[in-house]
Amino acid sequence: MKVCKFGGTSVASAQQIKKVAAILKADPSRKIVVVSAPGKRFDDDVKVTDMLIRLSQAALCNEDVEGYLSEVLDRYAQIAIGLDLGQAILDIIELDLRNRLESDKGNPGLFFDQLKASGEDNLAKLVAVYLTSIGLHAEYINPKDAGLLVTDFSQRVQALPESNNRLSALKDKATITVFPGFFGYTSKGELRTFERGGSDITGSILAAAVKAELYENFTDVDCVFVANPRIIENPEEIHKMTYREMRELSYAGFAVLHDEALMPAFKESVPVCIKNTNNPLAPGTMIVAEREHSFRPVTGISADSGFSTLFVSKYLMNREIGFGRKLLEILEDEKISFEHTPSGIDNISVILRSHQLNTEIEHRIVHRVKTELHADEVNIQSNFSMVVLVGEGMRNATGLAARATAAISRTGANIEMINQGSSEVSLVFGVLKQDETKILKELYKEFFSSVLVQ
Amino acid sequence: MKVCKFGGTSVASAQQIKKVAAILKADPSRKIVVVSAPGKRFDDDVKVTDMLIRLSQAALCNEDVEGYLSEVLDRYAQIAIGLDLGQAILDIIELDLRNRLESDKGNPGLFFDQLKASGEDNLAKLVAVYLTSIGLHAEYINPKDAGLLVTDFSQRVQALPESNNRLSALKDKATITVFPGFFGYTSKGELRTFERGGSDITGSILAAAVKAELYENFTDVDCVFVANPRIIENPEEIHKMTYREMRELSYAGFAVLHDEALMPAFKESVPVCIKNTNNPLAPGTMIVAEREHSFRPVTGISADSGFSTLFVSKYLMNREIGFGRKLLEILEDEKISFEHTPSGIDNISVILRSHQLNTEIEHRIVHRVKTELHADEVNIQSNFSMVVLVGEGMRNATGLAARATAAISRTGANIEMINQGSSEVSLVFGVLKQDETKILKELYKEFFSSVLVQ
C-alpha cells in the first residue's frame, strides 16, 4: 500500500480536490491519504491556517470572532459547493469550530493548537464525505482514535515511538483512510500541532507505521530541482536522490519537505516520492536509501539567507579547556541553537539563524562573553547567507572544493566561511547575502550547465 | 634599552657564550639578558634540562644520584674551563644542586620544577661571572628577588599581572642584568617552571615590564622562513611579519617562539626580533603590530601532524539546543582541549591533538557520546595533519581559497577539512598525514616560487 500526502495547494479548492480523487482512483494501492489545510489558490490568497490564527487571536483577546469565523466557514462552503456536497458537512464544521472557540483558554498555546489544527481536521472530514459521494470507500479518522501520540506540552512536539504500534492497525482497513495532517495528542489527551508544514511529518509517520511500499508527497511542483527555479532558469530535475542528500539540501532553502519528515520513512526504509497533484503522471523525484552513481559529483545546490555570526577572539583560547563549552552554554541560556562554529587559532565564530536574535539578546550575549569569558574581542554581524553543495558523489571527488571556490571567485565575491570536514556529502560556504544570487548562478554553471557542452 | 634572550644552542658551550658576550658588547643598549639552560652542541648531544629530568627522577626513586649529578656538573665545568673561570662558580653550582636534591619531595611536581629550573638558574650565575670577568658590568638576578610571580600550583603556570610593576625596576639598573629564563615563584614562594621553551616567555615578560624598545630573541636560525626548510629547499625568508601572523603560524609547526611568548610583548607594543647568535649581523625577522602591505597575500605556510577527529552524527542535531555544549562537556571532563569543530547539517567533528588520547579515553568518549547524547554514529579517527596558510594580505584576497584548493587538488590529495571564517588571516586545511609533505610543496610553489616567474 501507498501513503499519499496532499499539501495546501493540492486541497485549496474543489477543483484541486477533484484532482486528488482522480489520483486515488488511478491507483487502488493508495489507501491512506493525509491532507493539509486548504492553502493558497492564487498568489494573494490567504491560507486557512492563517485565517485560523487570526480567529484564535481574536478569541483570546475577547474580540468579536464572527467576522473571522465566517471567513473560514466561507472557504469550506466554496469547496463543498464546488464538490456538490450538501449542507450537513458544513454544519459539522461550524459546530466543531464553535466548540473549539468555547474550549479552555487557560493555556493559550494549547488553545492556539486547537484552532490551528481544525484546518486539517475539518478538511479531512470533508474530503472523506466527498470521496464517499463519488463512490470511493473512504473514512475520516481522528489522530486521537488512531493513536498518534505526541510529547507533552513542555517539550518540542514530536511523535512518541509507541504511536507506531497503534497506527500500524490502519493497514488492515478495507476503506481509504483520510487522516488530517499536522497534529497529534499528548498522553493527557491534549491536542498539539507539529511545526508549520507538519503534515509532511504525519504522512511520514503513517507510512513508517504501516510499512508502506511508498510515501507519495503530492505538492505543486513536478520534482525537486538541482537549484531554486526562482533564481536559475529551467534548472535540471533530480529524478533520484538519497535521504541524506534531501536532508542536507533541506537545510538551506530547499523547502520541499519539512525537515523532520524524512526520518520516520528513512528508519523503515520507505521510499519517498515528491509528485505534482497538477501533473501526476510526471515521474517526480524519488528519495531512497541508496542510488546508482551519477557522473555528477553534485546533486543539488541550495542557499538560504538570514544568518548571523558571533565572533569571539581570545589569546590562547584553544589551550583553555572549557572555553568552547562555556561559550555554547551562554547561547543555550538564551535558548539559541547554532549551525556552525568555524574557528581560527585564537578565535571562534558561531554561525546561527538571525531570527533568534534581537538587539537586547545581542547586547546580553556580547556582554556575557566579554565579562564571563574575558574575551579580547566580541561582536555580532548579520546578513550572511549559506550556500550548500550536496551530493553523494562528492565523497571521493578530489578537486571539488577547488572547482567550487574557483567558481565563487569568478563572481568577485569573498568567501566569508568554508565548512567542510564533517559531512562527506556537503560543502557549506558562508557569503554575504548580497552575493548569494550571483554565486548560486555561477555554481550552477560550474556543476550543471557546463556538463552539457563537454 | 633592549632585552635579549639566548636559547639553548646559543649558550650550549664556552664558544657560544663568547658569541653572546660579543653581541652584548656590540650594542650597549642590550641591558637585560635572559638565558636558557645549555642545549645541544651537536645532533646527538644531551640538553642539560634532559639531564636534570633524569637526575630528579633518580632522586625521587631514591636511586643513587651521583652519576647523574656529575654528568650535569661536568657540562658546567666544560663551559667554565672554556671561559677561563675559576672553581668558585662551579662550587656554587654544585652546592646549589645538592641543596635542591635535599629539598622536600612531598610534592613531586614542585620537586621536578626545582631541579629543572636549576639549568637556567645556574647558567645565568655563570654567565654573569663570565661577563664581569671580561670587563662588562653584569649582575645575576633571581626571579624571586626580581618579583616574577606566577600562578599557584593548582593552575596552569602563567605570570601574574602584578609582576609587571616589580620587574619594571630592572630598567633603572646600571649593570647588565643576567636573568634565568623558564621559571618564577608563586605567592607562597614555591618555584614553578613554565612549559618547555618557556625562556621565551620570561624574555617577553621582562621586555614588556621595562617597556623595551626591542625584544631580541636569539636562536640558531637567521630568520623565520615562509615554510619549513626541512621540507622546502631554500624557502624564502620573512623579514617582517605581524604578531598575529607569527601567532597563527606557531599553531602548526613553526616552533620559532613559544606560543605564549608573544602576548606580553604585543600588549606593550614591544617589537620582537628573531636573530641568529651565530650570525648576529643578519637582519633577522621583525615581528611588529603592523606592516606595510606586500604583493603576496600569504606570508607563511605551516603544517603539523598528530591530529585526531571525533565524528558525531545525529538526525536534527542542530535543532537540539545544548547538543554542542554537552559534547564539549564530555571532552572537558576528560581534560581534552580541541582545535576545530567543523559541522555539517546533522553532524559535527571535533578536531583535537592526538597526544591527549589513548585507547581507554577513546572508548570512554565514544561510549559517553553514544549513551548520553543518543548519537546515531560516533567514531574517532587519527593521523590527520593541519596545513595552515597565514597572511594579513589574505583578508581581502578574493580567490585565495580557490588557488589553495586548486594547488592541493593538483597533488591528488583529498581535503578532509577546510576551516575558514573566523580568523581573517588564516585558512586551515585538514589532510591525511601521508599527504602533508606533497601539499606543503605544492602550496609553496603556488604562493611563493610562482611569483618569481611572473
XYZ file of N, CA and C in Angstrom, chain B residues 222-310:
267
model
N 68.828 32.253 10.945
C 68.963 33.653 10.539
C 67.644 34.406 10.597
N 66.554 33.677 10.442
C 65.249 34.337 10.342
C 64.163 33.273 10.362
N 62.928 33.732 10.290
C 61.801 32.828 10.110
C 61.609 32.665 8.607
N 61.410 31.428 8.180
C 61.188 31.155 6.759
C 59.695 31.037 6.465
N 59.325 31.221 5.203
C 57.904 31.131 4.847
C 57.386 29.698 4.943
N 58.295 28.723 4.929
C 57.875 27.337 5.100
C 59.040 26.560 5.702
N 58.746 25.417 6.251
C 59.743 24.599 6.928
C 60.914 24.243 6.006
N 62.145 24.704 6.341
C 63.287 24.435 5.448
C 63.676 22.955 5.396
N 63.138 22.145 6.324
C 63.421 20.704 6.232
C 62.591 20.057 5.125
N 61.558 20.744 4.686
C 60.710 20.194 3.627
C 60.887 20.964 2.322
N 60.971 22.281 2.428
C 61.127 23.120 1.230
C 62.585 23.573 1.148
N 63.218 23.292 0.008
C 64.610 23.675 -0.169
C 64.742 25.189 -0.333
N 65.632 25.786 0.459
C 65.849 27.247 0.387
C 64.564 28.062 0.340
N 63.731 27.933 1.346
C 62.495 28.721 1.309
C 62.800 30.209 1.447
N 61.873 31.043 1.009
C 62.015 32.492 1.157
C 62.092 32.865 2.643
N 62.747 33.993 2.917
C 62.831 34.488 4.292
C 61.713 35.484 4.556
N 61.292 35.525 5.808
C 60.322 36.556 6.196
C 61.096 37.651 6.920
N 61.072 38.864 6.397
C 61.820 39.940 7.042
C 60.979 40.695 8.055
N 59.679 40.770 7.793
C 58.796 41.453 8.725
C 57.439 40.763 8.725
N 56.890 40.557 9.898
C 55.563 39.974 9.973
C 54.857 40.561 11.192
N 53.536 40.355 11.257
C 52.803 40.884 12.412
C 52.748 39.835 13.525
N 52.476 40.312 14.750
C 52.297 39.391 15.886
C 51.282 38.323 15.533
N 50.195 38.784 14.865
C 49.115 37.873 14.536
C 49.575 36.776 13.573
N 50.368 37.168 12.574
C 50.863 36.164 11.633
C 51.762 35.158 12.343
N 52.635 35.659 13.208
C 53.527 34.755 13.952
C 52.710 33.802 14.802
N 51.696 34.335 15.465
C 50.852 33.521 16.346
C 50.132 32.424 15.552
N 49.588 32.798 14.410
C 48.847 31.810 13.623
C 49.807 30.745 13.068
N 51.000 31.179 12.679
C 51.962 30.213 12.141
C 52.469 29.275 13.243
N 52.596 29.790 14.450
C 53.164 28.978 15.535
C 52.246 27.814 15.900
N 50.981 27.937 15.474
C 49.981 26.911 15.770
C 50.365 25.561 15.189
N 50.941 25.588 13.998
C 51.199 24.322 13.314
C 52.641 24.245 12.840
N 53.510 23.929 13.742
C 54.852 23.559 13.326
C 55.899 24.652 13.289
N 55.511 25.913 13.394
C 56.511 26.986 13.387
C 57.027 27.166 14.810
N 57.993 26.348 15.200
C 58.407 26.334 16.600
C 59.492 27.367 16.865
N 59.362 28.556 16.322
C 60.396 29.569 16.493
C 60.328 30.198 17.880
N 59.131 30.506 18.305
C 58.919 31.121 19.616
C 57.869 30.297 20.350
N 57.977 30.195 21.656
C 56.903 29.570 22.430
C 55.623 30.373 22.220
N 54.495 29.682 22.072
C 53.307 30.433 21.659
C 52.706 31.336 22.735
N 53.206 31.227 23.958
C 52.754 32.182 24.974
C 53.693 33.391 25.055
N 54.750 33.362 24.247
C 55.790 34.380 24.398
C 55.468 35.681 23.676
N 54.490 35.659 22.777
C 54.223 36.883 22.034
C 53.387 37.890 22.813
N 52.440 37.374 23.617
C 51.433 38.243 24.209
C 51.995 39.382 25.057
N 52.926 39.105 26.000
C 53.412 40.225 26.817
C 54.012 41.339 25.956
N 54.844 40.983 24.990
C 55.454 41.978 24.112
C 54.376 42.705 23.308
N 53.434 41.937 22.762
C 52.346 42.509 21.966
C 51.554 43.538 22.759
N 51.240 43.199 24.004
C 50.403 44.089 24.821
C 51.061 45.437 25.054
N 52.406 45.437 25.142
C 53.116 46.699 25.371
C 53.729 47.230 24.081
N 53.307 46.643 22.947
C 53.821 47.056 21.631
C 55.341 47.044 21.544
N 55.968 46.060 22.175
C 57.419 45.912 22.045
C 57.682 45.043 20.809
N 58.375 45.555 19.805
C 58.660 44.701 18.648
C 59.610 43.561 19.026
N 59.427 42.438 18.350
C 60.244 41.253 18.637
C 61.117 40.995 17.414
N 62.398 40.660 17.649
C 63.245 40.321 16.513
C 63.846 38.935 16.723
N 63.662 38.061 15.748
C 64.253 36.727 15.806
C 65.619 36.829 15.141
N 66.678 36.543 15.877
C 68.029 36.707 15.330
C 68.873 35.451 15.554
N 70.013 35.415 14.869
C 70.886 34.248 14.952
C 72.160 34.589 15.734
N 72.388 33.880 16.853
C 73.596 34.085 17.655
C 74.856 33.858 16.812
N 74.739 32.929 15.847
C 75.902 32.577 15.032
C 76.092 33.501 13.831
N 75.148 34.404 13.619
C 75.237 35.343 12.506
C 74.481 36.618 12.888
N 74.993 37.300 13.933
C 74.200 38.395 14.518
C 74.008 39.585 13.593
N 74.778 39.666 12.527
C 74.623 40.809 11.630
C 73.482 40.619 10.619
N 73.033 39.385 10.467
C 71.868 39.157 9.605
C 70.694 39.913 10.216
N 69.828 40.503 9.365
C 68.770 41.366 9.925
C 67.730 40.617 10.753
N 67.572 39.313 10.518
C 66.579 38.564 11.286
C 65.163 38.844 10.821
N 64.193 38.386 11.612
C 62.779 38.608 11.295
C 62.167 39.513 12.359
N 61.621 40.622 11.920
C 60.966 41.533 12.857
C 59.491 41.170 12.987
N 59.005 41.133 14.233
C 57.584 40.875 14.469
C 56.998 42.141 15.091
N 56.045 42.717 14.389
C 55.542 44.048 14.767
C 54.010 44.062 14.735
N 53.430 45.167 15.180
C 51.964 45.258 15.231
C 51.368 45.389 13.828
N 52.020 46.223 12.997
C 51.514 46.400 11.636
C 52.667 46.454 10.663
N 52.419 45.993 9.461
C 53.475 46.080 8.465
C 52.870 46.586 7.162
N 53.708 47.141 6.326
C 53.236 47.617 5.031
C 52.756 46.399 4.225
N 51.836 46.640 3.314
C 51.319 45.540 2.500
C 52.391 45.009 1.571
N 52.413 43.704 1.404
C 53.339 43.153 0.425
C 52.490 42.689 -0.751
N 53.115 42.371 -1.843
C 52.349 41.940 -3.013
C 51.866 40.507 -2.865
N 52.340 39.862 -1.795
C 51.925 38.481 -1.577
C 50.841 38.394 -0.526
N 49.740 37.709 -0.835
C 48.703 37.580 0.197
C 49.137 36.647 1.327
N 49.932 35.641 1.012
C 50.316 34.644 2.007
C 51.706 34.966 2.552
N 51.843 34.991 3.860
C 53.138 35.273 4.496
C 53.880 33.984 4.833
N 53.153 32.975 5.215
C 53.811 31.719 5.571
C 52.859 30.539 5.489
N 53.462 29.358 5.380
C 52.671 28.121 5.324
C 53.239 27.181 6.376
N 52.405 26.700 7.264
C 52.921 25.743 8.238
C 52.079 24.485 8.228
N 52.615 23.436 8.800
C 51.899 22.168 8.818
C 52.315 21.393 10.044
N 51.369 20.687 10.617
C 51.674 19.889 11.796
C 50.828 18.617 11.740
N 51.426 17.510 12.169
C 50.662 16.264 12.183
C 50.216 15.983 13.613
N 49.628 14.816 13.808
C 49.225 14.450 15.168
C 47.855 14.956 15.568
N 46.931 14.983 14.608
C 45.567 15.390 14.936
C 44.599 14.207 14.769
N 43.585 14.188 15.613
C 42.532 13.177 15.515
C 41.180 13.861 15.359
N 40.207 13.096 14.881
C 38.860 13.634 14.681
C 37.843 12.762 15.401
N 37.027 13.396 16.219
C 35.877 12.721 16.820
C 34.668 13.109 15.982
